XYZ file of C-alpha atoms in Angstrom:
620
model
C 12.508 32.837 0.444
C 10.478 31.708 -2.824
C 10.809 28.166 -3.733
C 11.435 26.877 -7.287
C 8.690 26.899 -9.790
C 8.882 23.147 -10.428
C 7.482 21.165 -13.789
C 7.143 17.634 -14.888
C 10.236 17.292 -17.375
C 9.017 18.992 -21.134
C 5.958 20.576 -18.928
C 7.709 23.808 -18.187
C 5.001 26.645 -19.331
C 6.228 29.470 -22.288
C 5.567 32.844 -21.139
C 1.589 33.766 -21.514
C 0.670 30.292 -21.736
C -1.088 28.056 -19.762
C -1.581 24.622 -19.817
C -4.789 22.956 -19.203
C -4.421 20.566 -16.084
C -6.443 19.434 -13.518
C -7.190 17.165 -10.563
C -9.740 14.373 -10.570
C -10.832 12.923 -7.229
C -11.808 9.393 -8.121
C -13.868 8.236 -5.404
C -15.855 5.340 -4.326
C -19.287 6.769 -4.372
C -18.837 10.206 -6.256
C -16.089 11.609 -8.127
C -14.663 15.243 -8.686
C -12.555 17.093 -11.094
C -11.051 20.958 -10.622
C -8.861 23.395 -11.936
C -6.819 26.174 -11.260
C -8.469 29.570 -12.281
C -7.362 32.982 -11.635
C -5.488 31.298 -8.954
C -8.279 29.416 -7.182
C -9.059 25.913 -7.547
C -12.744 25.107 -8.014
C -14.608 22.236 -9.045
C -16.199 21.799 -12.907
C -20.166 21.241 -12.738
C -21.529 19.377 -15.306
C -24.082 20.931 -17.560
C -27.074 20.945 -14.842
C -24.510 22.676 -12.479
C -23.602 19.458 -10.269
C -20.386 19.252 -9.334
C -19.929 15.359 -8.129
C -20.706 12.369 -10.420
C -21.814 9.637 -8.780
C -18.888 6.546 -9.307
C -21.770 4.492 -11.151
C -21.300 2.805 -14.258
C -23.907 0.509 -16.419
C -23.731 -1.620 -19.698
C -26.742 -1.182 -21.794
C -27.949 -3.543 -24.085
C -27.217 -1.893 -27.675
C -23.696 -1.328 -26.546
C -23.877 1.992 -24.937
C -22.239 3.114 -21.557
C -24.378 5.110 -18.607
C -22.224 7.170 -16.268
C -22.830 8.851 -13.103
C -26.599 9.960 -12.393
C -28.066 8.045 -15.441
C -26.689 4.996 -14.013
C -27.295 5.631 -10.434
C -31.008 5.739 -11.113
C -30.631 2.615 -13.097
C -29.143 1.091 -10.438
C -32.166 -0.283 -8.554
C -33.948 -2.126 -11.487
C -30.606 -3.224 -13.931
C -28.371 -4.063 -10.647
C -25.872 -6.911 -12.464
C -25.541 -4.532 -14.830
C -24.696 -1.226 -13.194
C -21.707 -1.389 -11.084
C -20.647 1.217 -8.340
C -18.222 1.285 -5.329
C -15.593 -0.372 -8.087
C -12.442 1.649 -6.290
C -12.905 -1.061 -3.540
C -12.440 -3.648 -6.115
C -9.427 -1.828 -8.157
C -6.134 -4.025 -7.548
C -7.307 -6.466 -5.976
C -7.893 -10.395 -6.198
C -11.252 -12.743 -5.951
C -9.935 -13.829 -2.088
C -9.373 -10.374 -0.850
C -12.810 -9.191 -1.558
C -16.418 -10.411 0.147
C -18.104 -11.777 -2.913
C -21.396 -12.439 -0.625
C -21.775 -8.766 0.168
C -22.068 -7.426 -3.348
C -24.537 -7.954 -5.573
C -22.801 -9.293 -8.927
C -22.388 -11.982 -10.716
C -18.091 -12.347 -10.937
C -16.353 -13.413 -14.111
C -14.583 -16.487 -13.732
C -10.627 -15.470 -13.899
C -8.097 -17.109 -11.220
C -6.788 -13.886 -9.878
C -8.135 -10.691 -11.082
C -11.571 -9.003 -10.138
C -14.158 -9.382 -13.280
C -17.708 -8.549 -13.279
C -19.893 -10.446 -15.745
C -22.542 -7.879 -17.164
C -24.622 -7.802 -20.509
C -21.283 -6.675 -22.516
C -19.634 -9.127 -21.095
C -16.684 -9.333 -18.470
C -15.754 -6.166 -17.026
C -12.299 -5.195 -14.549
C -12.688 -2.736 -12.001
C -9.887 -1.227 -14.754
C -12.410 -0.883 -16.760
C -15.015 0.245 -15.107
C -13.081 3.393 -13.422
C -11.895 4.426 -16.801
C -15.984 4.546 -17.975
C -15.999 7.426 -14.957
C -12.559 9.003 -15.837
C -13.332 9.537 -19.631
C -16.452 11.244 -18.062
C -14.854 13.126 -16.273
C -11.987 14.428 -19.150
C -14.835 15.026 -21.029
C -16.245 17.288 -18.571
C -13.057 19.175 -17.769
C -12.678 19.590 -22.050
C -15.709 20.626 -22.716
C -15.658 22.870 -19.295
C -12.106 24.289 -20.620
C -12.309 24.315 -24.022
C -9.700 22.304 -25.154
C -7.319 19.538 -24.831
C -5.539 18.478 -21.594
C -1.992 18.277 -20.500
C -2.600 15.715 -17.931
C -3.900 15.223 -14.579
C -2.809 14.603 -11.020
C -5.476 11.731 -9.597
C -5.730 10.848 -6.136
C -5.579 7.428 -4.249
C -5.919 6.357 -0.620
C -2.683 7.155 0.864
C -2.794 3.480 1.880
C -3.264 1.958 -1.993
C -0.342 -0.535 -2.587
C 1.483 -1.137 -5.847
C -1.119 -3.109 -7.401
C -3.841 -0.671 -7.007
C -1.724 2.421 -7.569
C -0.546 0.370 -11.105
C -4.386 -0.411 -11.770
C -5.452 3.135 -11.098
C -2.740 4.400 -13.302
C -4.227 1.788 -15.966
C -7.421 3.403 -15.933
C -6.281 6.332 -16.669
C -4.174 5.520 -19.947
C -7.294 3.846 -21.002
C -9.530 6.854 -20.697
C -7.161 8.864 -22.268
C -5.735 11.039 -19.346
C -2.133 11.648 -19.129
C -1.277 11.094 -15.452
C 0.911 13.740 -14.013
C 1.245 12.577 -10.218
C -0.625 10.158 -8.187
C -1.454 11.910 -5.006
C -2.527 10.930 -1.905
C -5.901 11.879 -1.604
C -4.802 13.267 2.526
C -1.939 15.014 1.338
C -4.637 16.719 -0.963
C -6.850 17.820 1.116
C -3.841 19.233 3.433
C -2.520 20.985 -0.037
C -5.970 22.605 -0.165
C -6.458 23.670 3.765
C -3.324 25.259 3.972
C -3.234 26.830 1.001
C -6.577 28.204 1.635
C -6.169 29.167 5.108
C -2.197 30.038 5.002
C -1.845 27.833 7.982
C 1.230 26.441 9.525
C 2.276 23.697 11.603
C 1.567 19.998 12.109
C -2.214 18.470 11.190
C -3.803 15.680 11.095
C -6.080 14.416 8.026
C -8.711 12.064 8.911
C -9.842 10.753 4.997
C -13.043 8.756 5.725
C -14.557 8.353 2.428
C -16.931 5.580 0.419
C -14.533 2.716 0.595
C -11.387 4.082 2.312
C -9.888 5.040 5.420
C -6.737 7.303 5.653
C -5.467 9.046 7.731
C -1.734 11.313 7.770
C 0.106 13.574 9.775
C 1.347 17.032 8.079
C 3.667 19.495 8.525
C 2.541 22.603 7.008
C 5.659 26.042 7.165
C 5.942 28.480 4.732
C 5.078 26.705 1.570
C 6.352 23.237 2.163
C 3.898 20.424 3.074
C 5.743 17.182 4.515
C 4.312 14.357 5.674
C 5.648 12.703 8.703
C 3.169 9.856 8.811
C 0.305 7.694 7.079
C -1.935 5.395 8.552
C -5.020 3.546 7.595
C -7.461 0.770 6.173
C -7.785 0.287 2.091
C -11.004 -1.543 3.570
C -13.387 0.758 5.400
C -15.818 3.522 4.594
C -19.027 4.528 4.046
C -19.738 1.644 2.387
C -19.253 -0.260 5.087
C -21.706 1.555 7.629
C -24.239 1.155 5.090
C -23.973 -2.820 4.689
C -24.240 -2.678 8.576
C -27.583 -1.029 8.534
C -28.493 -2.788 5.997
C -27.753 -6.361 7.391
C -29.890 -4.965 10.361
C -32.681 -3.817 8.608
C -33.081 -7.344 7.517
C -32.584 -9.095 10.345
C -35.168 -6.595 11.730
C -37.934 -7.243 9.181
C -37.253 -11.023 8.889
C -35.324 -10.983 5.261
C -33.255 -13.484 3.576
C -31.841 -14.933 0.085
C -32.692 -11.887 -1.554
C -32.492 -11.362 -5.536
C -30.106 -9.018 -6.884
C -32.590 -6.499 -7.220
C -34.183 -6.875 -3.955
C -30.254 -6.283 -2.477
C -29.380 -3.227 -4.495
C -32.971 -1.193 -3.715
C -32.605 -1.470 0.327
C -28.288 -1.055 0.908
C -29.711 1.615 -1.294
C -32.812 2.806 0.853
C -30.169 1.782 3.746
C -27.609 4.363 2.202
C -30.113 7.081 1.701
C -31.529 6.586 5.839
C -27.425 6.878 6.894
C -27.716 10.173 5.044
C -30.577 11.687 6.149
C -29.628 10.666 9.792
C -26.992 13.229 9.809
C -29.198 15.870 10.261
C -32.381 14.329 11.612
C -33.326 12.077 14.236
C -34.932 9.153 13.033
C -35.135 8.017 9.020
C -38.003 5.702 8.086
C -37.227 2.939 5.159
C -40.169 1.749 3.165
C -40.024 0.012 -0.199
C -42.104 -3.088 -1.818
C -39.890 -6.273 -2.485
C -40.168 -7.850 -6.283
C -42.355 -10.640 -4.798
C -44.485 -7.988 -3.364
C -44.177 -7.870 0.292
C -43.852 -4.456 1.982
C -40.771 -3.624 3.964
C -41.124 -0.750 6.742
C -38.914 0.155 9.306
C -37.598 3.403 11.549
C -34.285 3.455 12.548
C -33.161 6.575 14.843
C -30.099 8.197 15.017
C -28.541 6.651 18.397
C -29.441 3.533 17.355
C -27.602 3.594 14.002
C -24.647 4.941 15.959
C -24.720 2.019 18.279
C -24.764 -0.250 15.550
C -21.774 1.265 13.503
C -19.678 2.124 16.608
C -17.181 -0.813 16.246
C -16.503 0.729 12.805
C -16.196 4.469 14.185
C -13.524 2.023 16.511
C -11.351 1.001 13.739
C -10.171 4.405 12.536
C -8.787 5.463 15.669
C -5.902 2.525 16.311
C -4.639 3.921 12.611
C -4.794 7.378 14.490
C -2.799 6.445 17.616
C 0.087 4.404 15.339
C 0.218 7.381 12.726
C 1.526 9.740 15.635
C 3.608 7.312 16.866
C 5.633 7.149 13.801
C 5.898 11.055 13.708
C 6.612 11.304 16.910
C 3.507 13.500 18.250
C 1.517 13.779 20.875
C -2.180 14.734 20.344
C -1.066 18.028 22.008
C 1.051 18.850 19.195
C -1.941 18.990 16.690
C -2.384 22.151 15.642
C -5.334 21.115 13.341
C -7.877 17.828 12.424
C -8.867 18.659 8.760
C -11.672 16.183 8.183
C -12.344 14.866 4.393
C -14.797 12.206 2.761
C -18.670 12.644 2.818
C -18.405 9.931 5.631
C -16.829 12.409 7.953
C -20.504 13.900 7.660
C -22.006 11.452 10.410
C -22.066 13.040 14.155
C -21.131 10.596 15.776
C -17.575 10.205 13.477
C -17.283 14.238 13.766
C -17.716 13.488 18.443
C -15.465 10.663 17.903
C -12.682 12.674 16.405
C -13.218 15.396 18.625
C -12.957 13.337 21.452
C -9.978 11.740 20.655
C -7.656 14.842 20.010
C -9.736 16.992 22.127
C -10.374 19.801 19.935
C -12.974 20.316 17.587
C -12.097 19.711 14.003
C -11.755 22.529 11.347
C -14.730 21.806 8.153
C -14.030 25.067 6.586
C -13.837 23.640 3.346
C -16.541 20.856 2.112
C -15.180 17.575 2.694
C -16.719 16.369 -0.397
C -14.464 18.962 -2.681
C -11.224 19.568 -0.574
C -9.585 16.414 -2.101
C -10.104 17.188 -5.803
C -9.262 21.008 -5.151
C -5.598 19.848 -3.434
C -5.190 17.780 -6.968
C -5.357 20.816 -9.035
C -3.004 23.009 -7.129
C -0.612 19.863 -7.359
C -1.333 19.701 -11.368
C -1.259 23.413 -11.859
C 2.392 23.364 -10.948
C 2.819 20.117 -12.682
C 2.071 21.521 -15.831
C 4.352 24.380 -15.315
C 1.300 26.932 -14.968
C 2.587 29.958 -12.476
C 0.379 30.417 -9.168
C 0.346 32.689 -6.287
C 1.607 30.494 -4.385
C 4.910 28.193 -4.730
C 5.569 25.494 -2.523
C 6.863 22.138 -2.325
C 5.057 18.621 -1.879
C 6.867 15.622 0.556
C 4.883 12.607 0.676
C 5.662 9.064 2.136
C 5.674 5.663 1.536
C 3.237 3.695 4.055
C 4.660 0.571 4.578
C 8.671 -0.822 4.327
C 10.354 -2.303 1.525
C 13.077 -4.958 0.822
C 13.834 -8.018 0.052
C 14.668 -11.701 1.293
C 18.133 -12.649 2.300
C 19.080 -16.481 3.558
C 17.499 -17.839 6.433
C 14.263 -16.210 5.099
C 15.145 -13.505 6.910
C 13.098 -9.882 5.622
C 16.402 -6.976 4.983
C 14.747 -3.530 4.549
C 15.448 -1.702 2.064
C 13.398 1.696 2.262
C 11.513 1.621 5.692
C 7.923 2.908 6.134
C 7.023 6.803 5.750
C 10.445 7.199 3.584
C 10.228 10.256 1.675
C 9.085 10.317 -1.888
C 10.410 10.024 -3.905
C 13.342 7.353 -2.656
C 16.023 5.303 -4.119
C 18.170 3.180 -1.758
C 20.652 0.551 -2.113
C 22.376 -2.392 -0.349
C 24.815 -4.909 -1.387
C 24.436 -8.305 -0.960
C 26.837 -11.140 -2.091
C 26.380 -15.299 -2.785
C 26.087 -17.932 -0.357
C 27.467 -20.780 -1.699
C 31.049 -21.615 -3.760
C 30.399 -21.062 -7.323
C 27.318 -19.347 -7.117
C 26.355 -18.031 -10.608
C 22.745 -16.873 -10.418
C 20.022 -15.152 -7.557
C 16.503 -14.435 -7.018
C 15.493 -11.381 -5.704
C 12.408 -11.535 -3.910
C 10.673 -8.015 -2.867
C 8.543 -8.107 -0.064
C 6.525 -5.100 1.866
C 6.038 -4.975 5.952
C 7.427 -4.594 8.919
C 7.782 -8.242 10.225
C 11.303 -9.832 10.237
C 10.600 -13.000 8.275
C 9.911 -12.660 4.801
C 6.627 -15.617 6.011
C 4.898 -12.797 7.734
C 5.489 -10.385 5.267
C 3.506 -9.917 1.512
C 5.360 -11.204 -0.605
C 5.658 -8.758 -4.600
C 7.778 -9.503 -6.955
C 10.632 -11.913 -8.073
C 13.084 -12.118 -10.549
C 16.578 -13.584 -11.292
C 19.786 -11.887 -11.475
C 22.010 -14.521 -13.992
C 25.471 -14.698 -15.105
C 27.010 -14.416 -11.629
C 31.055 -14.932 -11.864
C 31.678 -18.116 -9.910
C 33.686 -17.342 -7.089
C 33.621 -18.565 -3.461
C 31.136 -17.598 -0.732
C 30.830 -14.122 0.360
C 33.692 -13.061 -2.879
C 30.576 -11.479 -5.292
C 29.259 -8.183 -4.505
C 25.631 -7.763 -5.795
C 24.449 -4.244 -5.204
C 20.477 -4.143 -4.961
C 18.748 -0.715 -5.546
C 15.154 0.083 -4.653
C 13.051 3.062 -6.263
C 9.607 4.792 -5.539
C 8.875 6.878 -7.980
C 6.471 10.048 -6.385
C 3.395 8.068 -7.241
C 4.433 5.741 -4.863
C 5.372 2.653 -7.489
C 8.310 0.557 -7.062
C 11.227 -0.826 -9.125
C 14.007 -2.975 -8.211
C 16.935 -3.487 -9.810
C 20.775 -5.805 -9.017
C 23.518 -5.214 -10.665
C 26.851 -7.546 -10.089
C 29.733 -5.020 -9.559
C 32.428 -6.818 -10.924
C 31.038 -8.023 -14.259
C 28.085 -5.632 -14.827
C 25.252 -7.752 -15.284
C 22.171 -6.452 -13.915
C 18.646 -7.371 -14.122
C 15.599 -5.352 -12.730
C 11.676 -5.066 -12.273
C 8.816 -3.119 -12.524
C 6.969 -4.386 -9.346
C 3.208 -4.623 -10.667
C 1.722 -7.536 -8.770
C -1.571 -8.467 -10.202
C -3.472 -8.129 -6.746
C -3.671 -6.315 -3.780
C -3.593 -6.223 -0.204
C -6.329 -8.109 1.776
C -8.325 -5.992 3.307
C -6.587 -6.034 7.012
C -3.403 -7.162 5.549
C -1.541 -3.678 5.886
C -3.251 -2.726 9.390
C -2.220 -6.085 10.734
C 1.169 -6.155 9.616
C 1.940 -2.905 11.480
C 0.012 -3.959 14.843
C 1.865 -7.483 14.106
C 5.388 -5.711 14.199
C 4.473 -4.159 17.556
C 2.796 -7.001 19.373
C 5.142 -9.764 18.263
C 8.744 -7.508 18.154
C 10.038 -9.591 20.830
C 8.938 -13.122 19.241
C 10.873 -11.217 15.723
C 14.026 -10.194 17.458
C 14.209 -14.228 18.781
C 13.601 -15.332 15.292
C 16.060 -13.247 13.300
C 18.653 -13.703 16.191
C 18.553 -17.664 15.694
C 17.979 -17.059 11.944
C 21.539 -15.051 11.555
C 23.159 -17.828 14.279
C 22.039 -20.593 12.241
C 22.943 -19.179 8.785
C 26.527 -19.006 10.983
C 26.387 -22.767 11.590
C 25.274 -24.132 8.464
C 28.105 -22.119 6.771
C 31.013 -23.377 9.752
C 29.560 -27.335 9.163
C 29.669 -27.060 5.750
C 33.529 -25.634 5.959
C 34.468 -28.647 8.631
C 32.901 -31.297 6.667
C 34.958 -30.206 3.320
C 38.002 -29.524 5.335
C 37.793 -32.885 6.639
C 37.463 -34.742 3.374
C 40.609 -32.747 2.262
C 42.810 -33.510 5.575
C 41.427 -35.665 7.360
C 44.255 -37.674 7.598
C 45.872 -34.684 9.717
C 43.838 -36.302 12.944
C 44.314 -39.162 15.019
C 41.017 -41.502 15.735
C 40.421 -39.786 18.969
C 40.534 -35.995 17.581
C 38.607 -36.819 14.657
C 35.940 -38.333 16.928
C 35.825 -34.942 18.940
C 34.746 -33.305 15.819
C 32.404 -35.329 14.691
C 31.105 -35.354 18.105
C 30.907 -31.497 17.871
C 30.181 -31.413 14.154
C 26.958 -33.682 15.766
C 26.016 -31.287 18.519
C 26.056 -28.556 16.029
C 23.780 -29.994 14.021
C 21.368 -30.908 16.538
C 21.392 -27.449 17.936
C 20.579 -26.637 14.315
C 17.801 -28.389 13.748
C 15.839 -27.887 17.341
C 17.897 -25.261 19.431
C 17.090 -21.834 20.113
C 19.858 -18.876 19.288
C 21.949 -19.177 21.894
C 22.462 -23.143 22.324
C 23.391 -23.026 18.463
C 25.876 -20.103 18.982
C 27.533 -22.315 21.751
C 28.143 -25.654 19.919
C 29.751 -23.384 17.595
C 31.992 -21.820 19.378
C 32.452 -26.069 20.670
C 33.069 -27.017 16.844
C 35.400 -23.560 16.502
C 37.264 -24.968 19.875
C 37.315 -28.304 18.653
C 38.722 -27.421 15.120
C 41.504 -25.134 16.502
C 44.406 -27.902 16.301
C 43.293 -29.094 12.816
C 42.724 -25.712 11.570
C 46.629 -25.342 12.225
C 47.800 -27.948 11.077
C 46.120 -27.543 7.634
C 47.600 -24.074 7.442
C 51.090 -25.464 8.109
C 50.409 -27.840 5.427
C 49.280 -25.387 2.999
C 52.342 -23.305 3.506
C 54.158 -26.677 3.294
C 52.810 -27.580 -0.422
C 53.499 -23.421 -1.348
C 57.000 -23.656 -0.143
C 57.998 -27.566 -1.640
C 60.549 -27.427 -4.152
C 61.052 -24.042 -4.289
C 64.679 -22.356 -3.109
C 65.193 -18.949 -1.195
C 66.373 -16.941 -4.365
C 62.659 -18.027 -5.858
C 60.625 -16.825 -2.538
C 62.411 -13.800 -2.715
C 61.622 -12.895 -6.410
């Protein structure tokens, strides 16, 4: 059966026409863009027939902008001036980043990433739209005319911020953004469109500055992923700063000048490289201060070094099928994507792990851009050969704080995109006319071990007594992945809502340790939730006693008033120092203790009802 040709709303395609869209892989060390021709997807060269442009931007004195090769080359003598591997920098804050391990000179703004250069301060923003206008250029001139939009990718593990600041880049380059895909789902778009396979795969995304990885599955047109996994924080990049850092403390190096810095992680870049196919790679270069640098590094031995890294994509692995709810046995497939998935002993690693070899058909460097312009050739309404349907996820859970700092989710981990969910909540306290909503992302049970997103304040709240107002809270991913919030009190109709755009992003282990965090400490969660609810029970019965007993107190003689003060005592000294269960049993002591008064005031109630009024009146 033929699934739905389906466009972006006013996209849909009159008959004989087709819309120019296409899908731009922005990547940390090069970036692609394709489009859909004759039904194929292939990648647009520039004009000396290369199809990736290196992610390299510098700011030349008399105002101009280098991008790609120019730059690259540049890059060695104008290094605080020519800035590459910006994606890793995209979203993200001056304490989530390693300042010492990048040679720049950073702007001096409290939260977000700047870059001083000769034009002055520069965002990572900024930057990536320098390579996106690039490449729109490239695809116009390539296509010969103006485009619809495009569909860019992102690490299936980007958060809001980044996603937001991607999106950014794009409106400032000029590029209307149909989708924001993730760059695995891409690739698996492209494999199994290619190959017309079927059943469940596994992507393993090792790129420049990224590691993702997600588990597919792939039936007659429909591509659905079950699970993401992975670290916003580790790539290619990261293998090189490890030879690097050995290369010096091999030849003796130290408190070297920017230039200095960016010639051997170059030189150290270039010897990863040329170890994938040889044995051995020999660095030479002469320092600014003129002393010679020479070493030989062999292939075992940079594997050695870089195995701890190799290390750190598999744990992603292992929770990814976890959460899909496969065995390594059930994998019909490991398509491998990013230039990083290049090195040997990454390709033996993988194989090892899901023992089978995996599938590199398709050039890892290409597959991810390729996916993107399938995904924007339906976008834009354009007809293909083939029509199928896209279900991504959302990595990590949503929701928001309730009392007791207790984390409610809202839309839990690898949801299906896009989502909209909603809860109702209602007041704590008497008379309650106004509440912040605070959105938080992970998997812990207190909102303290969660990240903590957004907050705003729903106002003009009907005062009513505890528990009486029904606030209903609704959560929404769009199929880029972004979030909104809104609350909306049902009686009244006041609402208030959010665009979640935090201005930075996740640390760089934040999201891989809040998932191993949920596992290893679910126990120590349940314990803290339980005596979170029991004392949110508590507080509310001592706060009912206390004003029950400035009402009617005079309904007790001295020695049953001092039995619930005695308990009303207890109860707060479980409270402040007990565990769940010794605070759930002084209040069932203060609920024992209050029985006798509680009766009594509801005979007296009934009493002032009923005063001065005559049986003809009750019965009316």
């Amino acid at each position: 059966m033929a699934l739905l040709q389906i466009a972006e709303p006013g996209l849909s395609a009159a008959p004989h026409q087709h819309r120019l869209a296409v899908g731009i892989d922005l990547g940390t060390t090069n970036s692609l863009v394709a489009t859909v021709r004759s039904g194929s997807a292939v990648c647009l060269p520039d004009a000396q027939g290369r199809n990736g442009l290196p992610s390299v931007v510098r700011y030349l004195s008399d105002g101009a902008v280098d991008v790609g090769h120019d730059a690259l080359k540049a890059q060695k003598i104008d290094p605080l001036n020519t800035i590459s591997s910006a994606k890793r920098l995209i979203g993200r804050s001056l304490d989530d980043i390693a300042r010492d391990q990048l040679p720049y000179r950073f702007g001096h703004g409290d939260a977000v990433v700047t870059l001083a250069t000769r034009q002055g301060d520069k965002t990572p923003i900024e930057v990536s739209a320098e390579i996106l206008r690039a490449l729109r250029q490239r695809a116009e001139d390539s296509l010969g005319g103006e485009l619809t939009g495009a569909v860019i990718t992102v690490p299936a593990y980007f958060d809001d911020a980044q996603r937001q600041a991607t999106k950014d880049a794009a409106r400032l380059a000029g590029i209307n953004v149909l989708r924001l895909l993730n760059e695995p789902t891409a690739a698996a778009i492209a494999y199994g469109l290619d190959n017309r396979a079927e059943g469940t795969f596994a992507v393993y995304d090792l790129g420049g500055g990224t590691f993702d990885v997600s588990i597919l599955q792939l039936s007659q047109g429909l591509f659905e992923v079950k699970a993401t996994g992975g670290n916003s924080a580790l790539g290619g990049d990261d293998f090189d700063h490890r030879l690097f850092c050995h290369l010096l403390s091999q030849c003796g190096l130290s408190q070297l000048n920017e230039q200095d810095h960016q010639l051997l992680l170059g030189l150290a870049r270039a010897a990863k490289e040329s170890l994938t196919t040889d044995e051995s790679a020999t660095i030479q270069a002469t320092l600014s201060d003129g002393r010679d640098v020479s070493a030989t590094i062999r292939r075992e031995e940079f594997h050695n070094l870089t195995q701890h890294l190799v290390a750190k994509t598999l744990e992603p692995i292992k929770q990814a099928l976890k959460d899909a709810g496969v065995g390594k046995a059930g994998i019909q497939g490991v398509i491998l994507v990013g230039g990083a998935t290049r090195m040997p002993h990454i390709r033996q690693a993988v194989t090892t792990f899901f023992g089978q070899t995996p599938l590199t058909n398709l050039n890892p460097d290409e597959v991810v851009a390729l996916g993107a312009a399938m995904q924007a050739n339906v976008l834009a309404g354009n007809k293909s050969a083939d029509e199928w349907l896209l279900l991504d996820v959302t990595p990590l859970s949503l929701g928001l704080e309730t009392y007791g700092g207790l984390a409610e989710k809202v839309i839990p981990r690898n949801s299906t995109l896009p989502t909209a969910r909603a809860q109702e909540f209602t007041t704590f306290k008497d008379g309650q006319t106004a509440m912040t909503i605070h959105v938080v992302q992970g998997e812990r049970e207190l909102v303290a071990d969660c990240r903590s997103l957004a907050k705003f304040t729903l106002r003009g709240i009907p005062p009513m007594v505890a528990g009486a107002a029904r606030i209903r809270v609704t959560f929404q991913v769009d199929a880029d992945g972004l979030l909104s919030v809104s609350a909306r009190e049902q009686t009244t109709g006041v609402q208030a809502q959010i665009e979640v755009k935090p201005s930075y992003g996740l640390d760089d282990d934040t999201i891989t340790r809040m998932l191993k965090d949920s596992m290893q400490h679910a126990q120590d969660d349940a314990q803290a939730r339980a005596r979170a609810e029991a004392a949110i029970e508590a507080q509310g019965l001592l706060e009912a006693v206390q004003a029950a007993l400035a009402l009617d107190g005079d309904l007790l003689d001295e020695a049953e008033r001092q039995n619930i003060d005695q308990a009303l005592a207890d109860t707060a000294q479980q409270l402040a120092h007990g565990d769940a269960d010794t605070i759930r049993q002084a209040v069932q002591a203060l609920g024992q203790a209050t029985d006798t008064f509680a009766a009594r005031r509801m005979n007296r109630n009934i009493q002032r009802v009923l005063q001065g009024k005559n049986i003809e009146e009750l019965e009316s």
